[in-house]
Amino acid sequence: MKKILLSLCLSALGICAMAQDNTPLQGKSFGTGVTSGNLIPAAKMESTMGDEKTVDMKITGQVVEVCQKKGCWMTLKMPSGEAMRVTFKDYAFFMPMDIVGKKVALDGLAKKQIISAETLRHYAEDAHKPAAEVAKIIAPKKELAFEAKGVTILE
């Protein structure tokens, strides 16, 4: 009887320890939205990933740029000075084009990837960069990226 009670107590403790706060974050949400708990700053994303190429996680960051054609991507401020590109899973939703400077929370897949020169040129065209600047893009680039299944604008 003591063993059964001890097992039940340990199981209950384990369940409580593993429980996460799944309260939706306050703010305007897109896609699946974002729940509170386990949010890390975008600046710590790469170190949290370690040697993994892709990791499911939730991050927060400040918006630097949004696609001005239809809001199909955005970039977040990173400590390196380079912005990190965020795309949206299956293009299921788009972001408002006027959220530059706002803080957002993202839930999705962090990635270490190589972006082709063709895709980089496409992104530059979407951002209305001058043709001369777009033409200078001739090589692929290693970068951190994020595919969001949910976004919440916090500010």
CSV table of C-alpha atoms in Angstrom, one decimal:
chain,number,residue,atom,x,y,z
A,1,MET,CA,0.0,0.0,0.0
A,2,LYS,CA,2.8,2.4,0.9
A,3,LYS,CA,4.5,1.7,-2.5
A,4,ILE,CA,1.3,2.5,-4.4
A,5,LEU,CA,0.8,5.7,-2.4
A,6,LEU,CA,4.4,6.7,-3.0
A,7,SER,CA,4.1,6.0,-6.7
A,8,LEU,CA,0.9,8.1,-7.0
A,9,CYS,CA,2.5,11.0,-5.1
A,10,LEU,CA,5.6,10.9,-7.3
A,11,SER,CA,3.4,10.7,-10.5
A,12,ALA,CA,1.4,13.7,-9.3
A,13,LEU,CA,4.6,15.7,-8.6
A,14,GLY,CA,6.0,14.8,-12.0
A,15,ILE,CA,2.8,16.0,-13.7
A,16,CYS,CA,2.9,19.3,-11.8
A,17,ALA,CA,6.6,19.8,-12.6
A,18,MET,CA,6.0,19.2,-16.3
A,19,ALA,CA,2.9,21.4,-16.5
A,20,GLN,CA,3.4,24.6,-18.6
A,21,ASP,CA,1.5,27.8,-18.6
A,22,ASN,CA,-0.6,27.6,-21.8
A,23,THR,CA,-2.3,31.0,-21.3
A,24,PRO,CA,-2.6,32.9,-24.6
A,25,LEU,CA,-0.4,36.0,-24.6
A,26,GLN,CA,-2.2,39.4,-24.6
A,27,GLY,CA,-2.1,41.2,-27.9
A,28,LYS,CA,-3.2,40.8,-31.5
A,29,SER,CA,-2.5,37.2,-32.6
A,30,PHE,CA,-2.0,35.6,-36.0
A,31,GLY,CA,-1.9,32.0,-37.0
A,32,THR,CA,-2.1,29.8,-33.9
A,33,GLY,CA,-1.1,32.7,-31.6
A,34,VAL,CA,1.5,32.2,-28.8
A,35,THR,CA,1.0,30.9,-25.3
A,36,SER,CA,3.0,32.1,-22.3
A,37,GLY,CA,5.8,29.9,-20.9
A,38,ASN,CA,9.2,29.0,-22.3
A,39,LEU,CA,9.7,32.3,-24.2
A,40,ILE,CA,13.3,33.2,-24.9
A,41,PRO,CA,14.7,36.4,-26.4
A,42,ALA,CA,15.6,36.0,-30.1
A,43,ALA,CA,19.2,37.0,-29.2
A,44,LYS,CA,19.5,33.6,-27.3
A,45,MET,CA,18.0,31.5,-30.0
A,46,GLU,CA,21.2,30.3,-31.6
A,47,SER,CA,22.8,29.3,-28.3
A,48,THR,CA,19.7,27.5,-27.2
A,49,MET,CA,19.7,25.5,-30.5
A,50,GLY,CA,23.3,24.2,-29.8
A,51,ASP,CA,24.3,21.9,-32.7
A,52,GLU,CA,20.8,21.3,-33.9
A,53,LYS,CA,19.8,22.7,-37.3
A,54,THR,CA,16.1,23.0,-36.4
A,55,VAL,CA,14.4,23.4,-33.0
A,56,ASP,CA,10.8,24.0,-32.0
A,57,MET,CA,10.7,27.0,-29.7
A,58,LYS,CA,9.0,30.3,-28.7
A,59,ILE,CA,10.9,33.5,-29.0
A,60,THR,CA,10.4,37.3,-28.5
A,61,GLY,CA,12.0,40.1,-30.5
A,62,GLN,CA,11.6,43.5,-32.0
A,63,VAL,CA,10.4,43.9,-35.6
A,64,VAL,CA,12.9,45.6,-37.9
A,65,GLU,CA,11.2,45.2,-41.3
A,66,VAL,CA,8.0,43.7,-42.9
A,67,CYS,CA,7.4,42.7,-46.5
A,68,GLN,CA,5.8,45.7,-48.1
A,69,LYS,CA,4.0,43.7,-50.8
A,70,LYS,CA,1.7,41.7,-48.5
A,71,GLY,CA,3.3,41.1,-45.1
A,72,CYS,CA,4.5,37.6,-46.1
A,73,TRP,CA,7.8,37.9,-44.0
A,74,MET,CA,9.3,40.1,-41.4
A,75,THR,CA,12.8,40.5,-39.8
A,76,LEU,CA,13.7,40.7,-36.1
A,77,LYS,CA,16.6,42.6,-34.5
A,78,MET,CA,19.5,40.4,-33.5
A,79,PRO,CA,22.6,41.3,-31.5
A,80,SER,CA,25.0,40.7,-34.4
A,81,GLY,CA,23.5,43.7,-36.2
A,82,GLU,CA,22.0,41.5,-38.9
A,83,ALA,CA,18.2,41.0,-38.8
A,84,MET,CA,16.7,37.5,-38.7
A,85,ARG,CA,14.1,36.6,-41.3
A,86,VAL,CA,10.8,35.2,-40.1
A,87,THR,CA,8.4,33.4,-42.5
A,88,PHE,CA,5.0,32.0,-41.8
A,89,LYS,CA,4.1,28.3,-41.9
A,90,ASP,CA,2.4,27.4,-45.2
A,91,TYR,CA,1.8,31.1,-45.9
A,92,ALA,CA,-1.3,30.6,-43.7
A,93,PHE,CA,-1.2,34.2,-42.5
A,94,PHE,CA,0.5,37.6,-43.1
A,95,MET,CA,1.5,40.4,-40.8
A,96,PRO,CA,0.4,44.0,-40.9
A,97,MET,CA,3.0,46.2,-42.7
A,98,ASP,CA,3.0,48.9,-40.0
A,99,ILE,CA,4.5,47.0,-37.1
A,100,VAL,CA,8.2,48.0,-37.4
A,101,GLY,CA,9.6,48.7,-34.0
A,102,LYS,CA,7.0,46.6,-32.2
A,103,LYS,CA,7.8,43.7,-29.9
A,104,VAL,CA,6.4,40.3,-31.0
A,105,ALA,CA,6.3,36.7,-29.7
A,106,LEU,CA,6.7,33.8,-32.1
A,107,ASP,CA,5.9,30.1,-31.8
A,108,GLY,CA,7.5,27.8,-34.4
A,109,LEU,CA,10.6,26.4,-35.8
A,110,ALA,CA,14.1,28.0,-35.4
A,111,LYS,CA,16.4,27.1,-38.3
A,112,LYS,CA,20.1,27.4,-39.2
A,113,GLN,CA,20.0,27.5,-43.0
A,114,ILE,CA,21.6,28.6,-46.3
A,115,ILE,CA,19.5,30.9,-48.4
A,116,SER,CA,20.1,30.9,-52.2
A,117,ALA,CA,21.1,34.1,-54.0
A,118,GLU,CA,17.8,33.9,-56.0
A,119,THR,CA,15.7,33.9,-52.8
A,120,LEU,CA,17.8,36.7,-51.3
A,121,ARG,CA,17.2,38.8,-54.5
A,122,HIS,CA,13.4,38.0,-54.2
A,123,TYR,CA,13.4,39.2,-50.6
A,124,ALA,CA,15.3,42.4,-51.6
A,125,GLU,CA,12.8,43.1,-54.3
A,126,ASP,CA,9.9,42.6,-51.8
A,127,ALA,CA,11.6,45.1,-49.6
A,128,HIS,CA,11.7,47.6,-52.5
A,129,LYS,CA,15.5,47.8,-52.6
A,130,PRO,CA,17.0,49.6,-55.6
A,131,ALA,CA,17.7,47.4,-58.7
A,132,ALA,CA,21.5,48.1,-58.4
A,133,GLU,CA,21.5,46.7,-54.8
A,134,VAL,CA,19.4,43.6,-55.9
A,135,ALA,CA,21.9,42.9,-58.7
A,136,LYS,CA,24.8,42.8,-56.3
A,137,ILE,CA,23.3,39.7,-54.6
A,138,ILE,CA,25.2,36.9,-56.2
A,139,ALA,CA,26.1,34.4,-53.4
A,140,PRO,CA,24.1,32.3,-51.0
A,141,LYS,CA,24.2,33.2,-47.3
A,142,LYS,CA,24.2,31.3,-44.0
A,143,GLU,CA,21.7,32.6,-41.6
A,144,LEU,CA,19.3,32.0,-38.7
A,145,ALA,CA,15.7,32.0,-39.7
A,146,PHE,CA,12.4,31.3,-38.0
A,147,GLU,CA,9.2,29.7,-39.4
A,148,ALA,CA,6.3,30.9,-37.3
A,149,LYS,CA,3.1,29.0,-36.8
A,150,GLY,CA,1.8,31.7,-34.5
A,151,VAL,CA,2.6,35.3,-33.8
A,152,THR,CA,1.4,37.7,-31.2
A,153,ILE,CA,2.1,41.5,-31.4
A,154,LEU,CA,2.9,42.4,-27.8
A,155,GLU,CA,3.3,46.2,-28.1
